[in-house]
Coordinates of C-alpha atoms and ligand atoms in Angstrom, one line a residue:
Chain A
M258 CA -15.4 15.9 33.4
L259 CA -12.6 13.3 33.2
N260 CA -10.3 13.8 30.1
L261 CA -8.6 10.7 28.7
K262 CA -6.5 9.8 25.7
K263 CA -6.4 6.4 24.1
D264 CA -5.0 4.9 20.9
L265 CA -8.1 2.8 20.3
V266 CA -11.6 3.1 21.9
V267 CA -14.0 0.2 21.2
I268 CA -17.7 1.0 21.8
G269 CA -19.6 -2.2 22.9
G270 CA -18.2 -5.3 24.6
G271 CA -20.1 -7.9 22.7
P272 CA -18.3 -10.5 20.5
A273 CA -17.6 -7.8 17.9
G274 CA -16.0 -5.4 20.3
L275 CA -14.0 -8.1 22.1
A276 CA -12.6 -9.6 18.9
A277 CA -11.7 -6.2 17.4
A278 CA -9.9 -5.1 20.7
K279 CA -8.0 -8.4 20.9
K280 CA -6.9 -8.2 17.3
A281 CA -5.7 -4.6 17.5
Y282 CA -3.8 -5.4 20.7
D283 CA -2.1 -8.4 19.0
E284 CA -1.2 -6.2 16.1
G285 CA 0.8 -3.9 18.5
I286 CA -1.8 -1.4 19.7
E287 CA -1.6 -1.9 23.5
D288 CA -3.5 1.3 24.6
V289 CA -7.0 0.0 24.1
M290 CA -10.2 0.7 26.0
I291 CA -13.6 -1.1 25.7
L292 CA -16.7 0.8 26.8
E293 CA -19.7 -1.3 27.7
R294 CA -23.0 -0.1 29.1
D295 CA -23.9 -3.5 30.7
F296 CA -22.5 -4.8 34.0
E297 CA -20.5 -7.5 32.2
L298 CA -18.9 -8.3 28.8
G299 CA -20.3 -10.6 26.2
G300 CA -23.1 -8.6 24.5
I301 CA -26.1 -10.7 23.7
L302 CA -24.3 -14.0 24.0
P303 CA -24.7 -14.6 27.8
Q304 CA -28.5 -14.9 27.2
C305 CA -28.1 -17.2 24.2
I306 CA -27.5 -20.3 26.3
H307 CA -28.2 -22.8 23.5
N308 CA -25.5 -24.6 21.5
G309 CA -24.6 -24.1 17.9
F310 CA -21.9 -21.4 18.2
G311 CA -18.3 -21.7 17.1
L312 CA -18.4 -24.4 14.5
H313 CA -16.6 -22.3 11.9
Y314 CA -14.3 -20.4 14.2
F315 CA -13.4 -22.9 16.9
K316 CA -14.3 -26.0 14.9
E317 CA -16.3 -27.2 17.9
E318 CA -19.9 -26.7 19.0
L319 CA -20.2 -24.2 21.9
T320 CA -23.1 -22.4 23.7
G321 CA -23.3 -18.6 23.5
P322 CA -21.9 -18.1 27.1
E323 CA -19.0 -20.4 26.3
Y324 CA -18.2 -18.6 23.1
A325 CA -18.2 -15.2 25.0
Q326 CA -16.2 -16.6 27.9
R327 CA -13.3 -17.6 25.6
F328 CA -13.1 -14.0 24.3
I329 CA -13.6 -12.4 27.7
N330 CA -10.7 -14.6 29.0
D331 CA -8.5 -13.6 26.0
V332 CA -9.2 -9.9 26.6
K333 CA -8.6 -10.1 30.3
E334 CA -5.3 -11.8 29.7
R335 CA -4.2 -8.8 27.7
N336 CA -3.7 -5.5 29.3
I337 CA -6.9 -4.1 27.7
E338 CA -8.8 -1.5 29.8
I339 CA -12.4 -2.3 30.3
K340 CA -15.1 0.1 31.6
L341 CA -18.3 -1.6 32.5
D342 CA -21.7 0.1 33.4
T343 CA -20.5 2.9 31.0
M344 CA -22.9 4.3 28.5
V345 CA -21.4 6.1 25.4
L346 CA -23.5 9.1 24.7
D347 CA -21.8 10.8 21.8
V348 CA -19.0 10.3 19.2
T349 CA -17.7 13.2 17.1
K350 CA -16.1 12.9 13.7
D351 CA -12.8 14.0 15.1
R352 CA -13.0 10.9 17.3
K353 CA -13.9 12.3 20.7
V354 CA -16.0 9.8 22.6
Y355 CA -18.3 11.1 25.4
A356 CA -19.4 8.5 28.0
M357 CA -20.8 8.4 31.5
N358 CA -20.7 6.0 34.4
K359 CA -21.7 6.3 38.1
K360 CA -18.2 6.1 39.5
E361 CA -16.4 8.6 37.3
G362 CA -19.3 10.8 36.0
F363 CA -18.7 12.2 32.5
L364 CA -15.7 11.1 30.4
E365 CA -14.2 12.7 27.4
I366 CA -11.9 10.3 25.5
E367 CA -9.7 11.5 22.7
A368 CA -9.3 8.4 20.5
G369 CA -6.7 7.6 17.8
A370 CA -9.2 5.3 16.3
V371 CA -12.8 4.2 17.2
V372 CA -14.4 0.9 16.6
L373 CA -18.2 1.0 16.6
A374 CA -19.5 -2.4 17.9
M375 CA -22.9 -1.5 19.4
G376 CA -24.8 -4.5 18.0
C377 CA -28.4 -4.4 17.0
R378 CA -31.9 -4.1 18.5
E379 CA -35.1 -6.0 17.8
R380 CA -38.0 -4.8 15.8
T381 CA -41.0 -4.3 18.1
A382 CA -44.8 -4.5 17.8
G383 CA -45.0 -0.8 17.0
A384 CA -42.5 -1.2 14.2
I385 CA -44.6 -3.8 12.4
G386 CA -48.1 -2.3 13.1
I387 CA -50.4 -5.2 14.2
P388 CA -53.9 -4.0 14.8
G389 CA -55.5 -4.3 18.3
T390 CA -54.7 -3.4 21.8
R391 CA -51.3 -3.4 23.4
P392 CA -51.7 -5.5 26.5
A393 CA -48.9 -6.9 28.6
G394 CA -47.5 -10.1 27.3
V395 CA -46.5 -8.9 23.8
I396 CA -42.7 -8.9 23.9
T397 CA -39.8 -9.4 21.6
A398 CA -38.3 -12.9 21.6
G399 CA -34.9 -11.5 22.8
T400 CA -36.6 -9.9 25.8
A401 CA -38.2 -13.2 26.6
Q402 CA -34.8 -14.9 26.2
R403 CA -33.3 -12.4 28.7
Y404 CA -36.2 -13.0 31.2
T405 CA -36.0 -16.8 31.0
N406 CA -32.2 -17.3 30.8
I407 CA -30.8 -14.4 32.9
E408 CA -33.5 -13.0 35.2
G409 CA -35.0 -16.3 36.0
F410 CA -38.7 -16.1 35.2
V411 CA -40.6 -17.6 32.3
P412 CA -42.8 -14.9 30.8
G413 CA -45.9 -16.9 30.0
D414 CA -47.9 -20.2 29.9
E415 CA -49.6 -20.2 26.5
V416 CA -47.4 -18.8 23.8
V417 CA -47.7 -17.8 20.1
I418 CA -44.6 -16.7 18.3
L419 CA -44.7 -14.4 15.3
G420 CA -41.7 -14.7 13.0
S421 CA -39.6 -17.8 12.4
G422 CA -36.1 -16.2 12.7
D423 CA -33.6 -18.2 14.8
I424 CA -34.3 -16.3 18.0
G425 CA -38.0 -17.2 17.7
L426 CA -37.3 -20.8 17.0
I427 CA -34.8 -21.1 19.9
M428 CA -37.3 -19.5 22.3
A429 CA -40.1 -21.9 21.2
R430 CA -38.1 -24.8 22.4
R431 CA -36.8 -23.0 25.5
M432 CA -40.3 -22.0 26.7
K433 CA -41.6 -25.5 25.9
L434 CA -38.8 -27.1 28.0
E435 CA -39.6 -24.7 30.8
G436 CA -43.2 -26.0 30.8
A437 CA -45.1 -23.5 28.6
D438 CA -47.6 -24.5 26.0
V439 CA -46.1 -23.2 22.8
K440 CA -49.1 -23.2 20.4
A441 CA -47.6 -22.1 17.1
V442 CA -44.9 -20.2 15.2
C443 CA -46.4 -18.1 12.5
E444 CA -44.4 -17.0 9.5
L445 CA -45.6 -14.5 6.9
L446 CA -43.4 -15.8 4.1
P447 CA -43.6 -19.2 2.5
Y448 CA -40.2 -20.2 4.0
T449 CA -38.6 -19.7 7.4
G450 CA -35.9 -17.1 8.2
G451 CA -34.2 -19.5 10.5
L452 CA -31.6 -22.3 10.0
T453 CA -33.1 -25.7 9.0
R454 CA -31.4 -27.3 12.0
N455 CA -33.3 -25.0 14.3
V456 CA -36.6 -25.8 12.6
V457 CA -35.9 -29.5 13.2
Q458 CA -34.4 -29.4 16.7
C459 CA -36.7 -26.6 18.1
L460 CA -40.0 -27.2 16.5
E461 CA -40.3 -30.8 15.0
D462 CA -38.6 -32.3 18.1
Y463 CA -41.4 -30.9 20.3
D464 CA -44.3 -31.0 17.8
I465 CA -44.7 -27.3 17.7
P466 CA -46.6 -26.3 14.5
L467 CA -44.9 -24.0 12.0
M468 CA -47.5 -22.1 10.1
L469 CA -46.0 -20.7 7.0
N470 CA -47.9 -17.9 5.1
H471 CA -49.6 -16.9 8.3
T472 CA -49.6 -13.7 10.3
V473 CA -51.1 -12.2 13.4
T474 CA -54.0 -10.0 12.4
A475 CA -55.3 -8.9 15.8
I476 CA -54.1 -8.7 19.5
K477 CA -56.9 -9.2 22.0
G478 CA -57.0 -8.5 25.8
E479 CA -57.2 -5.7 28.3
G480 CA -54.3 -5.5 30.7
R481 CA -52.9 -8.9 29.9
L482 CA -53.0 -10.6 26.5
E483 CA -55.9 -13.1 26.2
A484 CA -55.8 -14.2 22.6
V485 CA -54.3 -13.5 19.2
E486 CA -56.1 -13.8 15.9
I487 CA -54.0 -15.4 13.1
S488 CA -54.8 -15.5 9.4
E489 CA -53.4 -17.0 6.3
V490 CA -52.0 -14.6 3.7
D491 CA -52.3 -14.6 -0.1
E492 CA -49.5 -14.5 -2.6
N493 CA -49.2 -10.7 -2.1
L494 CA -48.9 -11.4 1.7
K495 CA -52.3 -9.8 2.3
P496 CA -54.4 -11.6 5.1
I497 CA -57.4 -13.6 3.8
P498 CA -60.2 -12.6 6.2
E499 CA -62.1 -15.9 5.9
T500 CA -59.1 -17.8 7.3
A501 CA -58.9 -15.9 10.5
K502 CA -58.9 -17.9 13.7
T503 CA -58.4 -17.1 17.3
I504 CA -55.8 -18.8 19.5
K505 CA -55.9 -18.4 23.3
A506 CA -52.5 -17.1 24.5
D507 CA -51.1 -15.0 27.3
T508 CA -47.9 -14.3 25.5
L509 CA -47.0 -13.3 22.0
L510 CA -43.3 -13.3 21.1
L511 CA -42.1 -11.2 18.2
S512 CA -39.2 -12.5 16.2
V513 CA -39.6 -10.1 13.3
G514 CA -36.1 -8.9 12.6
L515 CA -33.1 -7.0 14.0
I516 CA -32.0 -3.4 13.2
P517 CA -28.4 -2.3 13.6
E518 CA -28.0 0.2 16.5
N519 CA -26.6 3.3 14.8
E520 CA -27.8 6.3 16.8
L521 CA -24.2 7.0 17.8
S522 CA -22.8 6.5 14.3
K523 CA -25.2 9.2 13.0
K524 CA -23.9 11.6 15.5
A525 CA -20.4 11.2 14.1
D526 CA -21.8 11.9 10.5
V527 CA -21.2 8.2 9.5
V528 CA -23.1 7.5 6.3
L529 CA -25.5 4.5 6.5
D530 CA -26.6 2.1 3.8
D531 CA -30.4 1.9 3.4
R532 CA -30.2 -1.9 2.7
T533 CA -28.1 -3.0 5.7
G534 CA -29.1 -0.3 8.1
G535 CA -25.4 0.0 9.0
P536 CA -22.5 2.1 7.9
I537 CA -21.1 2.1 4.4
V538 CA -17.5 0.7 4.8
N539 CA -14.4 -0.2 2.8
E540 CA -12.7 -3.6 3.0
G541 CA -11.0 -2.6 6.3
R542 CA -14.5 -1.8 7.8
E543 CA -13.6 1.9 7.9
T544 CA -16.6 4.2 7.5
N545 CA -16.7 7.4 5.5
I546 CA -15.2 9.1 8.6
E547 CA -11.5 8.5 8.8
G548 CA -10.4 6.4 11.8
I549 CA -13.9 5.3 12.6
F550 CA -14.5 1.6 12.0
A551 CA -17.6 -0.6 12.4
C552 CA -18.1 -4.4 12.8
G553 CA -20.6 -7.0 14.0
N554 CA -24.3 -6.4 14.1
V555 CA -24.0 -2.6 14.0
L556 CA -22.7 -3.0 10.5
H557 CA -25.1 -5.7 9.2
V558 CA -27.2 -8.3 11.0
H559 CA -25.3 -11.6 11.3
D560 CA -26.9 -15.0 11.8
L561 CA -23.7 -16.6 13.1
V562 CA -21.4 -15.1 15.7
D563 CA -18.4 -16.8 13.9
W564 CA -18.8 -14.3 11.1
V565 CA -19.0 -11.5 13.6
T566 CA -15.6 -12.6 14.9
E567 CA -14.0 -12.8 11.5
E568 CA -15.3 -9.4 10.5
S569 CA -14.3 -7.8 13.8
Q570 CA -10.7 -9.1 13.4
I571 CA -10.6 -7.4 10.0
A572 CA -11.8 -4.1 11.6
G573 CA -9.4 -4.5 14.6
A574 CA -6.4 -5.2 12.3
H575 CA -7.2 -2.2 10.1
A576 CA -7.7 0.1 13.1
A577 CA -4.2 -0.9 14.3
K578 CA -2.8 -0.1 10.8
Y579 CA -4.5 3.2 10.8
I580 CA -3.1 4.1 14.3
K581 CA 0.4 3.0 13.2
D582 CA 0.0 5.2 10.1
S583 CA 0.8 2.3 7.9
F584 CA -2.5 2.5 6.1
A585 CA -3.4 5.8 4.5
R586 CA -6.5 5.6 2.5
T587 CA -6.5 7.1 -0.9
N588 CA -10.2 7.1 -1.5
K589 CA -9.5 5.6 -4.9
C590 CA -12.1 2.9 -4.6
V591 CA -14.0 0.4 -6.6
E592 CA -17.7 0.2 -5.6
V593 CA -19.1 -3.2 -4.8
K594 CA -22.7 -3.6 -6.0
A595 CA -25.4 -6.1 -5.3
G596 CA -26.8 -7.6 -8.6
E597 CA -29.7 -9.9 -9.3
N598 CA -31.1 -11.7 -6.2
V599 CA -28.5 -10.2 -3.9
S600 CA -29.9 -8.0 -1.1
Y601 CA -26.5 -6.5 -0.1
V602 CA -22.7 -6.9 -0.2
I603 CA -20.2 -5.9 2.5
P604 CA -17.9 -4.1 2.0
Q605 CA -19.6 -1.5 -0.2
K606 CA -16.3 -0.3 -1.6
I607 CA -12.7 -1.5 -1.8
E608 CA -9.6 0.7 -1.7
L609 CA -7.6 -0.1 -4.9
E610 CA -4.1 0.7 -3.5
A611 CA -3.8 -1.1 -0.2
G612 CA -0.6 -2.9 0.6
D613 CA -0.2 -6.5 1.4
R614 CA -3.5 -8.2 1.2
K615 CA -4.1 -11.5 -0.7
R616 CA -7.9 -11.6 -0.9
I617 CA -10.9 -9.8 0.2
P618 CA -13.9 -11.7 1.5
L619 CA -17.2 -10.3 0.2
Y620 CA -20.1 -11.0 2.6
M621 CA -23.6 -11.2 1.0
R622 CA -27.1 -12.4 1.4
V623 CA -29.7 -13.5 -1.2
S624 CA -33.1 -11.9 -1.2
T625 CA -35.0 -15.1 -1.8
P626 CA -34.3 -18.9 -1.4
L627 CA -32.6 -20.4 -4.5
T628 CA -31.3 -23.8 -5.5
A629 CA -28.5 -24.8 -7.9
V630 CA -27.1 -21.3 -8.3
D631 CA -24.2 -19.7 -10.1
I632 CA -22.5 -16.9 -8.2
N633 CA -21.1 -14.5 -10.9
L634 CA -18.7 -11.6 -10.3
Y635 CA -18.4 -8.8 -12.9
A636 CA -16.1 -5.8 -13.2
D637 CA -17.7 -3.0 -15.2
G638 CA -19.9 -5.4 -16.9
E639 CA -17.2 -8.0 -17.8
K640 CA -17.4 -11.4 -16.1
L641 CA -14.5 -12.0 -13.7
Y642 CA -15.3 -15.5 -12.6
S643 CA -18.1 -17.7 -11.5
F644 CA -18.8 -20.7 -9.3
S645 CA -21.7 -22.9 -8.3
E646 CA -23.4 -23.7 -5.0
P647 CA -26.2 -26.2 -4.5
F648 CA -28.4 -23.6 -2.8
A649 CA -28.6 -20.2 -1.3
K650 CA -30.9 -19.1 1.6
P651 CA -31.6 -15.5 2.8
G652 CA -31.0 -16.7 6.4
E653 CA -27.5 -17.8 5.7
M654 CA -24.7 -15.4 4.8
I655 CA -22.5 -16.2 1.9
S656 CA -18.8 -15.3 1.8
V657 CA -17.2 -15.0 -1.6
P658 CA -13.4 -14.4 -1.8
L659 CA -12.1 -11.8 -4.2
A660 CA -8.4 -12.3 -5.0
Q661 CA -6.1 -9.4 -5.0
K662 CA -4.6 -10.8 -8.2
T663 CA -8.0 -10.4 -9.9
L664 CA -8.2 -6.8 -8.7
D665 CA -4.7 -6.1 -9.8
G666 CA -5.5 -7.3 -13.3
L667 CA -8.1 -4.6 -13.7
D668 CA -7.5 -1.2 -15.1
N669 CA -9.1 1.4 -12.8
P670 CA -12.4 -0.4 -12.4
N671 CA -15.4 1.6 -11.2
E672 CA -17.7 -1.2 -10.1
I673 CA -17.6 -4.9 -9.1
K674 CA -21.0 -6.5 -9.2
V675 CA -22.1 -9.9 -7.7
E676 CA -25.2 -11.7 -8.9
I677 CA -26.6 -15.0 -7.8
I678 CA -28.9 -16.8 -10.3
E679 CA -30.4 -20.2 -10.7
K680 CA -28.8 -22.3 -13.4
E681 CA -30.9 -22.5 -16.6
G682 CA -32.9 -25.7 -17.2
K683 CA -32.3 -27.0 -13.7
Chain B
M135 CA -47.6 -51.6 12.2
I136 CA -45.7 -49.9 9.4
E137 CA -45.4 -46.2 9.8
T138 CA -44.0 -43.4 7.7
K139 CA -42.4 -40.2 8.9
S140 CA -40.9 -37.3 6.9
L141 CA -37.8 -35.7 8.3
T142 CA -35.6 -32.8 7.3
C143 CA -32.0 -34.0 7.2
V144 CA -29.7 -31.6 9.1
A145 CA -26.5 -33.4 8.3
C146 CA -25.7 -30.6 5.8
P147 CA -27.5 -27.2 5.1
K148 CA -29.2 -28.5 2.0
G149 CA -31.9 -29.9 4.2
C150 CA -33.4 -32.7 2.1
E151 CA -36.9 -33.9 2.9
V152 CA -36.4 -37.5 3.7
T153 CA -39.3 -40.0 4.0
V154 CA -38.7 -43.1 6.2
E155 CA -40.9 -46.2 6.3
Y156 CA -40.4 -48.2 9.5
E157 CA -41.9 -50.8 11.8
G158 CA -40.7 -50.4 15.4
D159 CA -37.0 -50.1 15.2
E160 CA -36.7 -51.7 11.8
I161 CA -36.2 -49.4 8.8
I162 CA -38.1 -50.6 5.7
D163 CA -37.3 -47.8 3.2
I164 CA -35.7 -44.3 3.1
K165 CA -36.4 -41.9 0.2
G166 CA -35.6 -38.3 -0.7
N167 CA -32.0 -38.1 0.6
A168 CA -29.6 -36.8 -1.9
C169 CA -26.6 -38.6 -0.4
P170 CA -25.8 -41.6 1.9
Q171 CA -25.3 -39.4 4.9
G172 CA -29.0 -38.7 4.8
Q173 CA -29.7 -42.4 5.3
D174 CA -27.6 -42.6 8.4
Y175 CA -29.2 -39.5 9.8
A176 CA -32.8 -40.8 9.1
K177 CA -32.0 -44.2 10.7
E178 CA -30.7 -42.6 13.9
E179 CA -33.5 -40.1 14.0
I180 CA -36.0 -43.0 14.0
V181 CA -34.2 -45.5 16.2
A182 CA -32.7 -43.1 18.8
P183 CA -32.7 -39.4 18.3
T184 CA -30.3 -37.7 20.7
R185 CA -29.6 -34.0 21.5
I186 CA -27.5 -31.7 23.6
L187 CA -29.6 -30.1 26.4
P188 CA -28.7 -26.5 27.1
T189 CA -30.6 -24.9 30.0
T190 CA -30.1 -23.0 33.3
I191 CA -29.7 -24.0 36.9
R192 CA -30.5 -21.9 40.0
I193 CA -27.4 -20.6 41.8
K194 CA -27.1 -19.1 45.3
N195 CA -25.0 -16.0 46.0
G196 CA -24.1 -15.6 42.3
A197 CA -23.8 -12.4 40.3
L198 CA -26.9 -13.6 38.5
S199 CA -29.6 -15.9 40.0
L200 CA -29.2 -18.5 37.1
C201 CA -26.2 -20.2 35.7
P202 CA -26.3 -21.6 32.1
V203 CA -25.4 -25.3 31.8
K204 CA -25.4 -28.0 29.2
T205 CA -25.0 -31.8 28.9
T206 CA -21.5 -32.8 28.0
K207 CA -22.8 -35.1 25.2
Q208 CA -26.0 -35.8 23.4
I209 CA -28.7 -37.5 25.5
P210 CA -31.9 -39.2 24.2
L211 CA -34.5 -36.8 23.1
E212 CA -37.2 -38.7 25.1
N213 CA -35.2 -37.8 28.3
M214 CA -35.4 -34.1 27.9
F215 CA -38.3 -33.3 30.3
K216 CA -37.0 -35.7 32.9
A217 CA -33.5 -34.1 32.8
M218 CA -35.2 -30.6 33.0
Q219 CA -36.9 -31.8 36.2
I220 CA -33.7 -33.0 37.8
I221 CA -31.9 -29.8 36.9
G222 CA -34.8 -27.7 38.0
D223 CA -34.9 -29.3 41.5
K224 CA -31.3 -28.5 42.2
E225 CA -29.6 -25.3 43.4
I226 CA -25.9 -24.8 43.3
E227 CA -23.6 -22.3 45.0
A228 CA -21.4 -19.6 43.5
P229 CA -18.7 -19.3 42.5
V230 CA -18.4 -21.7 39.5
K231 CA -16.1 -21.8 36.5
M232 CA -16.9 -22.7 33.0
G233 CA -16.7 -26.5 32.7
D234 CA -17.4 -27.3 36.4
V235 CA -19.4 -30.5 36.7
L236 CA -22.6 -29.7 38.6
I237 CA -24.5 -33.0 38.1
E238 CA -22.8 -36.3 37.3
N239 CA -24.1 -38.9 34.8
I240 CA -27.6 -37.5 34.6
L241 CA -30.3 -40.2 34.2
D242 CA -27.5 -42.8 33.6
T243 CA -26.9 -41.3 30.1
G244 CA -23.2 -40.9 30.7
A245 CA -23.5 -37.2 30.2
D246 CA -22.7 -34.7 33.0
I247 CA -24.3 -31.3 33.5
V248 CA -21.5 -28.6 33.3
A249 CA -21.5 -24.8 33.7
T250 CA -21.1 -22.9 30.4
R251 CA -19.7 -19.7 31.9
D252 CA -17.9 -18.5 35.0
M253 CA -20.3 -17.3 37.6
P254 CA -18.6 -15.2 40.3
E255 CA -20.1 -14.4 43.6
E256 CA -22.4 -11.5 44.0
I257 CA -20.5 -8.3 44.7
Ligands
FAD758 C1 -31.8 -11.5 21.0 C2 -30.7 -12.0 20.1 C3 -30.4 -13.3 20.0 C4 -29.4 -13.8 19.2 N1 -29.2 -15.1 19.1 C5 -28.1 -15.6 18.3 C6 -27.8 -16.9 18.2 O1 -28.5 -17.8 18.8 N2 -26.7 -17.3 17.5 C7 -25.9 -16.4 16.8 O2 -24.9 -16.8 16.2 N3 -26.3 -15.1 16.8 C8 -27.3 -14.7 17.6 N4 -27.7 -13.4 17.6 C9 -26.9 -12.5 16.7 C10 -25.9 -12.0 17.7 O3 -26.3 -10.7 18.1 C11 -24.5 -12.0 17.1 O4 -24.1 -13.3 16.9 C12 -23.5 -11.3 18.0 O5 -23.9 -11.3 19.4 C13 -23.4 -9.9 17.6 O6 -22.3 -9.3 18.2 P1 -22.1 -7.8 18.4 O7 -20.9 -7.6 19.3 O8 -22.1 -7.1 17.1 O9 -23.4 -7.3 19.2 P2 -23.9 -7.5 20.7 O10 -23.7 -8.9 21.1 O11 -25.3 -7.1 20.7 O12 -23.0 -6.6 21.5 C14 -23.2 -5.1 21.5 C15 -22.7 -4.6 22.8 O13 -22.6 -3.2 22.7 C16 -23.1 -2.6 23.9 N5 -23.6 -1.2 23.6 C17 -24.5 -0.8 22.7 N6 -24.7 0.5 22.7 C18 -23.8 1.0 23.6 C19 -23.5 2.3 24.1 N7 -24.1 3.4 23.6 N8 -22.5 2.4 25.1 C20 -21.9 1.3 25.6 N9 -22.2 0.1 25.1 C21 -23.1 -0.1 24.2 C22 -24.3 -3.5 24.3 O14 -24.6 -3.4 25.6 C23 -23.7 -4.9 23.9 O15 -23.0 -5.4 25.0 C24 -28.7 -12.9 18.4 C25 -29.0 -11.5 18.5 C26 -30.0 -11.0 19.3 C27 -30.4 -9.6 19.3
SF4_759 S1 -29.3 -36.1 2.6 FE1 -27.2 -35.6 2.1 S2 -27.5 -33.8 0.8 FE2 -29.4 -34.1 1.7 S3 -29.4 -32.8 3.6 FE3 -28.7 -34.8 4.2 S4 -26.5 -34.7 4.1 FE4 -27.3 -33.0 2.9

């Protein structure tokens, strides 16, 4: 076994890992190593060939590969060590990282700090329990994206898509342009989980029907998928049997959600949040285990890679501070709670005594679509401040700044709560 | 013949449902937009909708067998399948760099097809 020592080890070379490594390096930590199991850097972005990335961060519209390439170039310009084809197997709470690759065999790396940036995985047919057989042709939208855009074969001719998240919408257009007959996108809920722009440019542009309040109730076929049965659902999201109809299809794409990939985090005794599926972190994205940080989709599922970059820079900067010993956490924290209509807030806690910061961005999602909302912040039940937005959608993350001045004005607060409610009489 | 079409404005995330009445290229009425930007959007969507086309092109001797590409500017929506055909008929050779022009002025739209990543040779 090869024994190594590094100031910072970053697990995962997607946009989160790349931005965290770059930021830590620029903050003075030059002994950085990125471990990536794939044969190249970039994470999921090389397969996301469509445009729409980078509007917030680069102020221009890029495709996924372009966004990744910029960060890959930045990391390569710096003296950051990169190990590809290297699978991380274990992380301990005293920050030993165990990994393996073909060239070097087993590696044990003693790390000053660790950034977890393993991304997420897709929910599968098993995870959502559709009745019927399990023939070939039932795959996740992300797998279809990889086949079509990286490996070079289009995985079907007659396609139905279950779930209207962005990956499903993007794949509807992609397969249509590659010549497939995309028959419908079914969405269980009365609204789509994707961006409006994707509904217009991926479905409406190509006359692909979006069937809201519909779900797949049976999968038919032996060997290869032959048809799917879809049904309308009632207000309790229960299928209405009389509405069932059969659609001929050889491919069913599932776009039914992403789950943060936290097998490794659990091995290091990192505590996870039930609502996000990712670690519980403070404002520096440090987990309950000292010196172990998390960012990107491993922490919570992001809809825009721009937010992943912003968050990962926070994690990279704090990891650098930790390594330089200039940030000692006191564990004197205020808890951040999700109030009415808010499904979660990141970070879940904020260190009260922490140096030179000006404001702390709070990332959150609403649990249901709302219009004309007030976003209210409370400290121990007392209103801190409030502002209005024309609308809030579950598919789009909201970032609310909390000023350090506001925090400083509080006397040992226990809890900050955010609620998002529709204005009265609107 | 007067036709009506309802569109979702994507000029901002509010996503107003805009209804347009038109005859050929002539706009008769636009309703449902909460601001003037919605009017411009609806007009363009009826008269000449345009989009960026992101897709892939086959590449010889590359680390992967496909290289992702895009049009350098928006091209008319009605040209998408024709453009796909032209790109599909072509095979390029590795290595390429992000931004390399692979097809010039596709379908006389003024847009080039460029690589959206570096694609090194197969190792
Ligand atoms: C199929 C799919 C499509 C998406 N499409 C879009 C989109 O169109 N637009 C958008 O903005 N966002 C999209 N997203 C969200 C997207 O994932 C994020 O924008 C961004 O890529 C997340 O970055 P990340 O670095 O956290 O995760 P990832 O990009 O997933 O990177 C994680 C990296 O960690 C590596 N890794 C994981 N475990 C290990 C291990 N044990 N050892 C070594 N390496 C490991 C993986 O190989 C991967 O390279 C999509 C997500 C998925 C899953
Ligand atoms: S009409 Fe105006 S407010 Fe409505 S979506 Fe378009 S730009 Fe936004």
